[in-house]
Amino acid sequence: MPTLTEKATIKTLTTHYIDGAFIESHGREVMDIIKPTNGQMIARVTLADEQDARRAIAAAKRAFGSFGRTTKEERAKILRRLHEVVSAHIDDLTAAMVEEYGGTIGFSRILMEGAANVFLSAEKALQELPLTRSWGKTTVTLEPVGVAGLITPWNANSFFLSAKLASAVAAGCTTVIKPSELSPLQTRVWLECLDEAELPNGLCNVVAGRGDVVGAELVRNPDVAKISFTGSVGVGQTIMRDGAATMKRVTLELGGKSPNILLDDADLDKAIPTALAIAFMNSGQACVAGTRLLVPKTRFDEVKRAILAAMHAFPAGDPADPKTAVGPMVTQKQYERVQSYIRKGIEEGAQLLVGGEGHPKGLEEGYFVKPTVFVNVTNDMTIAREEIFGPVLCVITYGSDDDAIEIANDTIYGLHAYVSGTDLQRARRVASHLLVGRVAVNGMLDDQQAPFGGFKHSGVGREFGTFGIEAFLEPRAILES
Ligand code: NAD
């Protein structure tokens, strides 16, 4: 079992998971993990270095020799086993996300249930995906691409670990995982699940280290065929550029500035609480957060009143309290970043309807920010263009439906969008003009079989369902005379 020793309340982690075992880190750098609700140190973690990463890659390469040849049924069995072990630890995974990251307990639980279900979703997709197609004397088989490097961010670490691993395993790839360095406790709980699953040695190796050390090694190492990355646009660009030298296949899930269009026939009693939930989900630290609320000019006053009336349901507070809707930001740095955007919004002439700078009253200790809504925002303001990654909603008015579509598409991003309206045909028409990977109509919706990913700067490629598995496959055609 892992080295997880408790010293007072400070945990110490010194191992990585390589070739089916927890082994001591070769890397010596130690990082303090700070609890976002009170700024106290809760863990000290020894980070992996390039040598740890290379050891993990070698293990994955050895394991690929046999795992790359497994049948659908063998992979399906592993996916079902992973579902079982992750399902059995949803409480532990949720508790770790609340403690280490400050995720609200309600949201964290939903996400961890998703982290368990994603293995069954991948199994279903695998069963539906033909891995062999033939016509005449030509046969095409979809082959696993090889060793896959999976890199995750801190805002939903264990969910992304599960989602990426599920698609990679379904495809027959072995993996080296680099979780966010800010999520070691969550990763450890997840890893204990994996250890229980008794996977083939080397199928799943986990090395927790810095992005520019371990992540960079995965990107440049010729024995890694594919990188599946979720994170910021800047790092995504680095991966695409540096991966070119070894012709990496890449899936990049990057940022967003998602529009939420309220059509003029929307039922505000439903649409406004939903819009706030979409904006403040995961305390605003969500790539799919609907952070630009586009409202018809004719209903602007009504919308403002509806927002003010609904805000009581979105209190900031202790993430372990089920009534809390907005927890702290993950780090002091992220807190400062959100504050700087709120200041920028005020400087550029947007008007605060709710919230503003500083800590919410009574929450001065941790990295809490006030859930904030700006009105009189124009789409050229910095707060409407850049991803804030905090609970800050921009309300922008529009004239016609076409005007709304134009504003929605006037962004470098294209990850997600939302449309609300009573006339479904009209909502569908608007949805079909949005340059994004996913549009949710009348709600905050998910479907683990539907492709997920971005147009434009929001990324390259898709995850989930058959689309996600195909991202780890290469077609090989055999032509006979
Ligand atoms: P980040 O880009 O800073 O880091 C993401 C991961 O990349 C981390 O594990 C980090 O260590 C690693 N990394 C850093 N430098 C690297 C390098 N040179 N080579 C390889 N790996 C490297 O992102 P973050 O701050 O952890 O997360 C927030 C960002 O993630 C936001 O921009 C958000 O929109 C994005 N995000 C996107 C999605 C999506 O599915 N599209 C989901 C969640 C978050």
Short mmCIF file of C-alpha atoms and ligand atoms in Angstrom, two decimals:
data_model
loop_
_atom_site.label_atom_id
_atom_site.label_comp_id
_atom_site.label_asym_id
_atom_site.label_seq_id
_atom_site.Cartn_x
_atom_site.Cartn_y
_atom_site.Cartn_z
CA MET A 1 0.00 0.00 0.00
CA PRO A 2 1.08 3.61 -0.49
CA THR A 3 3.27 5.66 1.80
CA LEU A 4 0.63 7.98 3.20
CA THR A 5 1.79 8.89 6.68
CA GLU A 6 -0.05 11.33 8.86
CA LYS A 7 2.10 13.75 10.82
CA ALA A 8 -0.26 15.76 12.98
CA THR A 9 -2.74 16.67 10.23
CA ILE A 10 -0.07 17.11 7.56
CA LYS A 11 0.11 14.26 5.08
CA THR A 12 3.36 13.29 3.41
CA LEU A 13 3.41 11.72 -0.03
CA THR A 14 6.71 10.51 -1.45
CA THR A 15 5.79 7.86 -4.02
CA HIS A 16 4.62 7.52 -7.61
CA TYR A 17 2.73 4.65 -9.21
CA ILE A 18 4.86 2.82 -11.75
CA ASP A 19 4.48 -0.68 -13.19
CA GLY A 20 1.74 -1.60 -10.74
CA ALA A 21 3.48 -0.46 -7.56
CA PHE A 22 3.99 2.61 -5.41
CA ILE A 23 7.68 3.47 -5.63
CA GLU A 24 9.77 6.18 -3.97
CA SER A 25 10.29 9.34 -5.95
CA HIS A 26 13.61 9.91 -7.66
CA GLY A 27 12.73 13.60 -7.85
CA ARG A 28 13.61 15.46 -4.64
CA GLU A 29 11.63 18.69 -4.90
CA VAL A 30 9.03 18.98 -2.15
CA MET A 31 5.87 21.02 -2.60
CA ASP A 32 3.53 22.24 0.15
CA ILE A 33 -0.18 21.75 -0.43
CA ILE A 34 -2.29 24.53 1.04
CA LYS A 35 -5.94 24.21 2.05
CA PRO A 36 -7.88 26.90 0.19
CA THR A 37 -10.44 27.53 2.94
CA ASN A 38 -7.86 28.68 5.49
CA GLY A 39 -4.40 28.90 3.90
CA GLN A 40 -3.01 26.13 6.17
CA MET A 41 -0.53 23.55 4.93
CA ILE A 42 -2.20 20.12 4.72
CA ALA A 43 0.35 18.05 2.83
CA ARG A 44 3.96 17.88 1.68
CA VAL A 45 4.48 16.12 -1.59
CA THR A 46 7.67 14.95 -3.27
CA LEU A 47 7.44 15.76 -6.96
CA ALA A 48 8.53 13.47 -9.76
CA ASP A 49 11.40 14.44 -12.04
CA GLU A 50 12.29 13.49 -15.64
CA GLN A 51 13.82 10.21 -14.52
CA ASP A 52 10.59 9.15 -12.78
CA ALA A 53 8.71 10.08 -15.95
CA ARG A 54 11.09 8.06 -18.14
CA ARG A 55 10.73 5.05 -15.84
CA ALA A 56 6.94 5.29 -16.13
CA ILE A 57 7.12 5.62 -19.92
CA ALA A 58 9.35 2.53 -20.12
CA ALA A 59 6.82 0.56 -18.02
CA ALA A 60 3.95 1.69 -20.25
CA LYS A 61 5.94 0.78 -23.36
CA ARG A 62 6.61 -2.73 -22.06
CA ALA A 63 2.94 -3.19 -21.11
CA PHE A 64 1.77 -2.00 -24.54
CA GLY A 65 3.35 -5.07 -26.11
CA SER A 66 0.54 -7.25 -24.72
CA PHE A 67 -2.19 -4.73 -23.82
CA GLY A 68 -2.18 -3.32 -27.34
CA ARG A 69 -3.31 -6.74 -28.56
CA THR A 70 -6.19 -7.25 -26.14
CA THR A 71 -9.69 -7.93 -27.39
CA LYS A 72 -12.69 -5.70 -26.90
CA GLU A 73 -14.01 -8.03 -24.22
CA GLU A 74 -10.74 -7.96 -22.26
CA ARG A 75 -10.76 -4.16 -22.27
CA ALA A 76 -14.46 -4.05 -21.42
CA LYS A 77 -13.78 -6.23 -18.38
CA ILE A 78 -11.10 -3.81 -17.16
CA LEU A 79 -13.45 -0.86 -17.68
CA ARG A 80 -16.16 -2.58 -15.63
CA ARG A 81 -13.64 -3.28 -12.87
CA LEU A 82 -12.52 0.36 -12.88
CA HIS A 83 -16.14 1.43 -12.59
CA GLU A 84 -16.57 -0.84 -9.58
CA VAL A 85 -13.54 0.40 -7.66
CA VAL A 86 -14.13 4.09 -8.36
CA SER A 87 -17.85 3.72 -7.49
CA ALA A 88 -16.90 2.17 -4.16
CA HIS A 89 -14.84 5.25 -3.24
CA ILE A 90 -17.07 8.13 -4.30
CA ASP A 91 -17.27 9.40 -0.70
CA ASP A 92 -13.47 9.41 -0.32
CA LEU A 93 -12.92 11.04 -3.71
CA THR A 94 -15.51 13.70 -2.90
CA ALA A 95 -13.98 14.40 0.53
CA ALA A 96 -10.52 14.82 -1.02
CA MET A 97 -11.85 17.24 -3.64
CA VAL A 98 -13.57 19.31 -0.95
CA GLU A 99 -10.51 19.40 1.32
CA GLU A 100 -7.68 19.93 -1.12
CA TYR A 101 -9.34 21.97 -3.87
CA GLY A 102 -12.27 23.57 -2.02
CA GLY A 103 -14.87 22.09 -4.40
CA THR A 104 -18.39 22.40 -3.02
CA ILE A 105 -19.58 19.09 -1.68
CA GLY A 106 -22.67 18.91 -3.91
CA PHE A 107 -20.77 19.61 -7.12
CA SER A 108 -17.81 17.42 -6.12
CA ARG A 109 -20.08 14.44 -5.50
CA ILE A 110 -21.82 14.80 -8.88
CA LEU A 111 -18.44 15.01 -10.54
CA MET A 112 -17.09 11.94 -8.77
CA GLU A 113 -20.21 9.99 -9.71
CA GLY A 114 -19.40 11.06 -13.26
CA ALA A 115 -15.82 9.86 -12.74
CA ALA A 116 -17.17 6.39 -11.90
CA ASN A 117 -19.78 6.30 -14.68
CA VAL A 118 -17.36 7.35 -17.37
CA PHE A 119 -15.83 3.86 -17.35
CA LEU A 120 -19.20 2.27 -18.16
CA SER A 121 -19.87 4.95 -20.77
CA ALA A 122 -16.54 4.10 -22.41
CA GLU A 123 -17.40 0.42 -22.32
CA LYS A 124 -20.72 1.10 -24.07
CA ALA A 125 -18.98 3.24 -26.68
CA LEU A 126 -16.36 0.54 -27.22
CA GLN A 127 -19.05 -2.07 -27.82
CA GLU A 128 -20.65 0.23 -30.41
CA LEU A 129 -17.45 1.14 -32.21
CA PRO A 130 -16.51 -1.23 -35.05
CA LEU A 131 -12.75 -1.81 -34.79
CA THR A 132 -12.66 -3.63 -38.10
CA ARG A 133 -14.30 -2.61 -41.36
CA SER A 134 -13.88 -4.32 -44.70
CA TRP A 135 -15.05 -4.08 -48.28
CA GLY A 136 -13.90 -6.00 -51.34
CA LYS A 137 -10.36 -7.14 -50.58
CA THR A 138 -9.64 -4.24 -48.24
CA THR A 139 -9.69 -4.54 -44.46
CA VAL A 140 -9.29 -1.60 -42.12
CA THR A 141 -8.51 -2.14 -38.46
CA LEU A 142 -8.38 0.56 -35.81
CA GLU A 143 -5.17 0.07 -33.85
CA PRO A 144 -4.25 1.60 -30.49
CA VAL A 145 -1.83 4.43 -31.09
CA GLY A 146 0.65 3.34 -28.39
CA VAL A 147 1.66 4.86 -25.06
CA ALA A 148 -0.56 7.80 -24.18
CA GLY A 149 0.43 10.69 -21.91
CA LEU A 150 -2.59 12.03 -20.02
CA ILE A 151 -2.24 15.49 -18.45
CA THR A 152 -4.94 17.03 -16.24
CA PRO A 153 -5.71 20.41 -14.62
CA TRP A 154 -6.62 21.06 -10.98
CA ASN A 155 -10.27 22.03 -11.36
CA ALA A 156 -11.69 18.52 -11.81
CA ASN A 157 -8.57 16.39 -11.55
CA SER A 158 -10.01 12.98 -10.67
CA PHE A 159 -12.83 13.31 -13.20
CA PHE A 160 -10.40 14.06 -16.04
CA LEU A 161 -8.07 11.27 -14.88
CA SER A 162 -10.97 8.83 -15.15
CA ALA A 163 -12.32 10.16 -18.44
CA LYS A 164 -8.95 10.07 -20.18
CA LEU A 165 -8.00 6.68 -18.77
CA ALA A 166 -11.38 5.20 -19.80
CA SER A 167 -10.97 6.19 -23.46
CA ALA A 168 -7.31 5.15 -23.56
CA VAL A 169 -8.03 1.71 -22.05
CA ALA A 170 -11.01 1.22 -24.39
CA ALA A 171 -8.67 1.88 -27.31
CA GLY A 172 -5.98 -0.50 -26.03
CA CYS A 173 -3.40 2.15 -25.10
CA THR A 174 -1.20 2.03 -22.03
CA THR A 175 -0.79 5.28 -20.14
CA VAL A 176 1.47 7.60 -18.23
CA ILE A 177 -0.60 10.08 -16.28
CA LYS A 178 0.58 13.46 -15.08
CA PRO A 179 -2.07 14.85 -12.78
CA SER A 180 -2.10 18.48 -11.73
CA GLU A 181 0.62 19.13 -9.17
CA LEU A 182 -2.05 20.95 -7.14
CA SER A 183 -4.11 17.77 -6.73
CA PRO A 184 -1.88 15.14 -5.05
CA LEU A 185 -4.35 14.12 -2.32
CA GLN A 186 -7.19 13.65 -4.80
CA THR A 187 -4.87 11.74 -7.09
CA ARG A 188 -3.77 9.50 -4.20
CA VAL A 189 -7.32 8.46 -3.35
CA TRP A 190 -7.96 7.78 -7.04
CA LEU A 191 -4.73 5.79 -7.27
CA GLU A 192 -5.72 3.61 -4.35
CA CYS A 193 -8.84 2.70 -6.37
CA LEU A 194 -6.66 1.79 -9.31
CA ASP A 195 -4.41 -0.30 -7.14
CA GLU A 196 -7.46 -2.20 -5.90
CA ALA A 197 -8.51 -2.86 -9.49
CA GLU A 198 -5.35 -4.97 -9.98
CA LEU A 199 -4.81 -3.78 -13.51
CA PRO A 200 -2.11 -5.34 -15.68
CA ASN A 201 1.24 -3.92 -14.56
CA GLY A 202 2.29 -0.88 -16.54
CA LEU A 203 -1.18 -0.18 -17.98
CA CYS A 204 -1.60 2.89 -15.85
CA ASN A 205 1.43 4.74 -14.43
CA VAL A 206 1.06 7.97 -12.49
CA VAL A 207 3.87 10.47 -11.96
CA ALA A 208 2.95 13.66 -10.17
CA GLY A 209 5.33 16.46 -10.97
CA ARG A 210 5.53 19.89 -12.49
CA GLY A 211 4.20 20.51 -15.96
CA ASP A 212 7.44 21.93 -17.30
CA VAL A 213 9.34 18.90 -15.94
CA VAL A 214 7.21 15.74 -16.13
CA GLY A 215 4.67 17.10 -18.63
CA ALA A 216 7.44 18.35 -20.90
CA GLU A 217 9.18 14.94 -20.75
CA LEU A 218 5.96 13.22 -21.89
CA VAL A 219 5.62 15.69 -24.74
CA ARG A 220 9.17 15.28 -26.06
CA ASN A 221 9.71 11.55 -25.36
CA PRO A 222 9.65 9.52 -28.60
CA ASP A 223 8.14 6.51 -26.81
CA VAL A 224 4.94 8.47 -26.10
CA ALA A 225 2.71 8.43 -29.16
CA LYS A 226 -0.16 10.58 -27.98
CA ILE A 227 -0.87 13.40 -25.53
CA SER A 228 -4.37 13.97 -24.20
CA PHE A 229 -4.26 17.28 -22.36
CA THR A 230 -6.82 19.35 -20.48
CA GLY A 231 -5.69 22.78 -19.34
CA SER A 232 -4.94 26.30 -20.47
CA VAL A 233 -4.59 27.55 -24.04
CA GLY A 234 -0.98 28.64 -23.47
CA VAL A 235 0.18 25.21 -22.33
CA GLY A 236 -1.89 23.58 -25.11
CA GLN A 237 0.02 25.66 -27.65
CA THR A 238 3.36 24.63 -26.10
CA ILE A 239 2.35 20.95 -26.29
CA MET A 240 1.33 21.27 -29.94
CA ARG A 241 4.58 23.04 -30.83
CA ASP A 242 6.96 20.84 -28.80
CA GLY A 243 5.08 17.65 -29.70
CA ALA A 244 5.67 18.27 -33.39
CA ALA A 245 9.28 17.07 -33.11
CA THR A 246 8.10 13.52 -32.35
CA MET A 247 4.88 13.88 -34.40
CA LYS A 248 2.65 13.52 -31.35
CA ARG A 249 -1.02 12.90 -31.82
CA VAL A 250 -2.72 15.46 -29.59
CA THR A 251 -6.11 15.99 -28.03
CA LEU A 252 -6.27 19.41 -26.41
CA GLU A 253 -9.18 20.45 -24.18
CA LEU A 254 -8.59 24.10 -23.46
CA GLY A 255 -10.35 27.18 -22.17
CA GLY A 256 -13.73 28.74 -22.80
CA LYS A 257 -15.78 31.94 -22.55
CA SER A 258 -19.11 30.30 -23.08
CA PRO A 259 -22.13 32.33 -24.15
CA ASN A 260 -25.52 31.66 -22.63
CA ILE A 261 -28.20 33.11 -24.90
CA LEU A 262 -31.57 33.90 -23.33
CA LEU A 263 -34.04 34.24 -26.20
CA ASP A 264 -36.79 36.80 -25.70
CA ASP A 265 -39.39 34.08 -25.07
CA ALA A 266 -37.34 32.48 -22.28
CA ASP A 267 -39.08 31.70 -19.01
CA LEU A 268 -36.93 33.79 -16.65
CA ASP A 269 -38.14 32.01 -13.52
CA LYS A 270 -36.30 28.94 -14.80
CA ALA A 271 -33.69 30.44 -17.09
CA ILE A 272 -32.10 32.87 -14.61
CA PRO A 273 -31.44 30.42 -11.74
CA THR A 274 -30.09 28.01 -14.38
CA ALA A 275 -27.91 30.74 -15.89
CA LEU A 276 -26.44 31.52 -12.45
CA ALA A 277 -25.83 27.83 -11.78
CA ILE A 278 -24.09 27.55 -15.16
CA ALA A 279 -21.95 30.61 -14.44
CA PHE A 280 -21.01 29.68 -10.88
CA MET A 281 -20.60 25.90 -11.33
CA ASN A 282 -17.46 24.56 -9.71
CA SER A 283 -17.12 28.00 -8.07
CA GLY A 284 -16.69 29.48 -11.54
CA GLN A 285 -13.54 27.40 -12.08
CA ALA A 286 -15.05 25.49 -14.98
CA CYS A 287 -14.04 25.51 -18.62
CA VAL A 288 -17.72 25.16 -19.58
CA ALA A 289 -19.02 27.90 -17.25
CA GLY A 290 -21.52 30.10 -19.08
CA THR A 291 -19.81 33.37 -18.27
CA ARG A 292 -21.38 35.62 -20.93
CA LEU A 293 -25.12 35.91 -20.43
CA LEU A 294 -26.64 37.39 -23.58
CA VAL A 295 -30.05 38.92 -22.88
CA PRO A 296 -32.53 40.71 -25.16
CA LYS A 297 -32.48 44.51 -24.62
CA THR A 298 -36.25 44.40 -24.25
CA ARG A 299 -36.02 42.20 -21.15
CA PHE A 300 -32.90 43.70 -19.53
CA ASP A 301 -34.66 45.26 -16.51
CA GLU A 302 -36.60 42.07 -15.86
CA VAL A 303 -33.38 40.04 -16.10
CA LYS A 304 -31.64 42.29 -13.56
CA ARG A 305 -34.53 41.90 -11.12
CA ALA A 306 -34.57 38.12 -11.66
CA ILE A 307 -30.81 37.87 -11.00
CA LEU A 308 -31.08 39.88 -7.78
CA ALA A 309 -33.98 37.69 -6.65
CA ALA A 310 -32.12 34.44 -7.42
CA MET A 311 -28.71 35.31 -5.92
CA HIS A 312 -29.68 34.14 -2.41
CA ALA A 313 -29.34 30.57 -3.73
CA PHE A 314 -25.64 31.09 -4.59
CA PRO A 315 -23.87 31.83 -1.32
CA ALA A 316 -20.10 31.61 -0.97
CA GLY A 317 -18.96 29.64 2.02
CA ASP A 318 -17.49 26.49 3.50
CA PRO A 319 -17.40 23.96 0.64
CA ALA A 320 -18.20 21.13 3.07
CA ASP A 321 -21.57 22.75 3.84
CA PRO A 322 -24.19 21.40 1.40
CA LYS A 323 -25.85 24.84 1.26
CA THR A 324 -22.72 26.46 -0.19
CA ALA A 325 -22.80 27.15 -3.94
CA VAL A 326 -19.43 28.88 -4.33
CA GLY A 327 -16.32 27.65 -2.55
CA PRO A 328 -12.89 29.28 -2.38
CA MET A 329 -10.56 29.69 -5.35
CA VAL A 330 -7.94 26.96 -5.55
CA THR A 331 -4.92 29.10 -4.64
CA GLN A 332 -3.96 32.62 -3.55
CA LYS A 333 -2.74 33.17 -7.12
CA GLN A 334 -6.14 32.27 -8.55
CA TYR A 335 -7.80 34.52 -5.95
CA GLU A 336 -5.61 37.43 -7.07
CA ARG A 337 -6.33 36.68 -10.72
CA VAL A 338 -10.09 36.85 -10.18
CA GLN A 339 -9.74 40.06 -8.14
CA SER A 340 -7.71 41.66 -10.91
CA TYR A 341 -10.47 40.89 -13.44
CA ILE A 342 -13.14 42.35 -11.17
CA ARG A 343 -11.03 45.53 -10.88
CA LYS A 344 -10.54 45.57 -14.66
CA GLY A 345 -14.28 45.25 -15.24
CA ILE A 346 -14.95 48.27 -13.03
CA GLU A 347 -12.14 50.28 -14.70
CA GLU A 348 -13.49 49.50 -18.18
CA GLY A 349 -16.94 50.79 -17.24
CA ALA A 350 -18.98 47.66 -16.55
CA GLN A 351 -21.47 48.07 -13.73
CA LEU A 352 -21.54 45.81 -10.69
CA LEU A 353 -24.99 44.38 -10.06
CA VAL A 354 -23.85 41.93 -7.36
CA GLY A 355 -20.53 41.20 -5.63
CA GLY A 356 -17.32 43.06 -6.34
CA GLU A 357 -13.76 43.15 -5.03
CA GLY A 358 -12.52 41.54 -1.80
CA HIS A 359 -13.61 38.63 0.37
CA PRO A 360 -17.25 37.96 1.20
CA LYS A 361 -18.05 39.09 4.75
CA GLY A 362 -16.96 36.52 7.35
CA LEU A 363 -14.79 34.60 4.85
CA GLU A 364 -11.60 36.64 5.09
CA GLU A 365 -9.33 33.68 5.92
CA GLY A 366 -9.28 31.61 2.75
CA TYR A 367 -9.31 32.32 -0.99
CA PHE A 368 -13.00 33.20 -1.16
CA VAL A 369 -14.30 35.71 -3.67
CA LYS A 370 -17.73 37.29 -3.95
CA PRO A 371 -20.00 35.72 -6.57
CA THR A 372 -20.12 38.69 -8.95
CA VAL A 373 -22.44 39.80 -11.73
CA PHE A 374 -21.55 42.66 -14.05
CA VAL A 375 -24.17 44.35 -16.24
CA ASN A 376 -23.69 46.90 -19.05
CA VAL A 377 -20.84 44.77 -20.32
CA THR A 378 -19.88 45.05 -23.96
CA ASN A 379 -18.31 42.13 -25.76
CA ASP A 380 -15.07 44.03 -26.35
CA MET A 381 -14.33 44.46 -22.63
CA THR A 382 -11.52 42.36 -21.16
CA ILE A 383 -13.94 40.62 -18.77
CA ALA A 384 -16.03 39.48 -21.77
CA ARG A 385 -13.04 38.32 -23.81
CA GLU A 386 -10.70 36.57 -21.38
CA GLU A 387 -11.34 33.46 -19.33
CA ILE A 388 -11.50 34.56 -15.67
CA PHE A 389 -11.96 31.10 -14.13
CA GLY A 390 -13.86 32.44 -11.14
CA PRO A 391 -17.50 33.22 -10.24
CA VAL A 392 -17.85 36.32 -12.40
CA LEU A 393 -20.77 36.64 -14.81
CA CYS A 394 -20.98 39.25 -17.58
CA VAL A 395 -24.43 40.31 -18.76
CA ILE A 396 -24.43 41.61 -22.34
CA THR A 397 -27.52 42.88 -24.16
CA TYR A 398 -28.43 42.21 -27.79
CA GLY A 399 -31.09 43.24 -30.34
CA SER A 400 -32.15 40.41 -32.68
CA ASP A 401 -31.43 36.64 -32.58
CA ASP A 402 -28.82 37.17 -35.31
CA ASP A 403 -27.21 39.86 -33.20
CA ALA A 404 -27.01 37.36 -30.29
CA ILE A 405 -25.41 34.74 -32.56
CA GLU A 406 -22.83 37.26 -33.75
CA ILE A 407 -21.88 38.30 -30.21
CA ALA A 408 -21.78 34.67 -29.06
CA ASN A 409 -19.36 33.77 -31.87
CA ASP A 410 -17.23 36.89 -31.44
CA THR A 411 -14.61 35.20 -29.25
CA ILE A 412 -11.44 33.18 -29.75
CA TYR A 413 -13.07 30.33 -27.82
CA GLY A 414 -15.61 27.72 -28.93
CA LEU A 415 -16.01 25.10 -26.23
CA HIS A 416 -19.62 25.30 -25.09
CA ALA A 417 -22.77 27.39 -25.37
CA TYR A 418 -26.21 27.47 -23.83
CA VAL A 419 -29.53 28.61 -25.31
CA SER A 420 -32.83 29.08 -23.45
CA GLY A 421 -36.19 29.73 -25.04
CA THR A 422 -39.74 28.45 -25.17
CA ASP A 423 -39.93 28.01 -28.95
CA LEU A 424 -37.73 24.95 -29.47
CA GLN A 425 -37.45 25.37 -33.25
CA ARG A 426 -36.10 28.85 -32.74
CA ALA A 427 -33.68 27.73 -30.00
CA ARG A 428 -32.45 24.95 -32.32
CA ARG A 429 -31.88 27.41 -35.15
CA VAL A 430 -29.78 29.62 -32.89
CA ALA A 431 -27.87 26.59 -31.54
CA SER A 432 -27.04 25.46 -35.07
CA HIS A 433 -25.24 28.74 -35.78
CA LEU A 434 -22.94 28.64 -32.76
CA LEU A 435 -19.27 27.87 -33.40
CA VAL A 436 -18.78 25.61 -30.39
CA GLY A 437 -18.28 21.92 -29.68
CA ARG A 438 -21.43 21.59 -27.57
CA VAL A 439 -24.65 23.51 -27.11
CA ALA A 440 -27.07 22.79 -24.25
CA VAL A 441 -30.65 23.88 -24.89
CA ASN A 442 -32.79 24.76 -21.87
CA GLY A 443 -30.58 23.50 -19.09
CA MET A 444 -27.22 22.40 -17.77
CA LEU A 445 -26.94 19.11 -19.62
CA ASP A 446 -24.42 16.35 -20.08
CA ASP A 447 -24.22 13.19 -22.15
CA GLN A 448 -21.13 11.02 -21.76
CA GLN A 449 -21.63 9.57 -25.27
CA ALA A 450 -21.66 13.00 -26.94
CA PRO A 451 -18.36 14.44 -28.17
CA PHE A 452 -16.81 17.10 -25.96
CA GLY A 453 -14.20 19.57 -27.13
CA GLY A 454 -13.69 22.89 -28.73
CA PHE A 455 -13.72 24.88 -31.93
CA LYS A 456 -11.02 27.56 -32.37
CA HIS A 457 -8.75 28.21 -29.35
CA SER A 458 -10.80 25.88 -27.16
CA GLY A 459 -8.84 22.96 -28.47
CA VAL A 460 -8.17 20.17 -30.91
CA GLY A 461 -10.07 16.88 -31.05
CA ARG A 462 -12.88 15.45 -28.96
CA GLU A 463 -13.29 13.32 -25.85
CA PHE A 464 -16.08 10.96 -24.68
CA GLY A 465 -18.08 8.29 -26.46
CA THR A 466 -16.82 6.72 -29.66
CA PHE A 467 -15.25 10.07 -30.62
CA GLY A 468 -13.06 9.95 -27.50
CA ILE A 469 -11.92 6.38 -28.18
CA GLU A 470 -11.14 7.14 -31.84
CA ALA A 471 -8.73 9.82 -30.63
CA PHE A 472 -6.50 6.99 -29.30
CA LEU A 473 -6.70 4.86 -32.48
CA GLU A 474 -4.91 4.75 -35.82
CA PRO A 475 -6.54 3.08 -38.86
CA ARG A 476 -4.48 0.50 -40.71
CA ALA A 477 -5.71 -0.65 -44.10
CA ILE A 478 -4.64 -4.00 -45.57
CA LEU A 479 -5.23 -4.34 -49.30
CA GLU A 480 -4.98 -7.75 -50.96
CA SER A 481 -4.63 -8.50 -54.66
P1 NAD B 1 -2.51 24.57 -16.95
O1 NAD B 1 -2.51 24.62 -18.43
O2 NAD B 1 -1.68 25.52 -16.20
O3 NAD B 1 -2.08 23.12 -16.44
C1 NAD B 1 -2.73 21.94 -16.87
C2 NAD B 1 -1.78 20.78 -16.72
O4 NAD B 1 -0.70 20.96 -17.64
C3 NAD B 1 -1.15 20.66 -15.35
O5 NAD B 1 -1.05 19.31 -15.00
C4 NAD B 1 0.23 21.27 -15.58
O6 NAD B 1 1.20 20.80 -14.66
C5 NAD B 1 0.54 20.81 -16.98
N1 NAD B 1 1.57 21.57 -17.68
C6 NAD B 1 2.00 22.83 -17.43
N2 NAD B 1 3.00 23.15 -18.28
C7 NAD B 1 3.21 22.08 -19.08
C8 NAD B 1 4.11 21.81 -20.16
N3 NAD B 1 5.00 22.70 -20.58
N4 NAD B 1 4.03 20.61 -20.77
C9 NAD B 1 3.13 19.69 -20.38
N5 NAD B 1 2.27 19.89 -19.35
C10 NAD B 1 2.30 21.07 -18.71
O7 NAD B 1 -4.06 24.67 -16.53
P2 NAD B 1 -4.67 24.74 -15.07
O8 NAD B 1 -4.37 26.08 -14.51
O9 NAD B 1 -4.25 23.53 -14.31
O10 NAD B 1 -6.23 24.60 -15.38
C11 NAD B 1 -7.03 25.68 -15.76
C12 NAD B 1 -7.19 25.73 -17.26
O11 NAD B 1 -7.68 24.48 -17.74
C13 NAD B 1 -8.22 26.75 -17.72
O12 NAD B 1 -7.73 27.49 -18.80
C14 NAD B 1 -9.40 25.91 -18.14
O13 NAD B 1 -10.24 26.48 -19.08
C15 NAD B 1 -8.75 24.70 -18.65
N6 NAD B 1 -9.70 23.58 -18.62
C16 NAD B 1 -10.21 23.10 -19.79
C17 NAD B 1 -11.14 22.06 -19.77
C18 NAD B 1 -11.70 21.47 -21.04
O14 NAD B 1 -12.17 20.33 -20.99
N7 NAD B 1 -11.70 22.14 -22.15
C19 NAD B 1 -11.54 21.54 -18.57
C20 NAD B 1 -11.02 22.06 -17.39
C21 NAD B 1 -10.09 23.08 -17.44
#
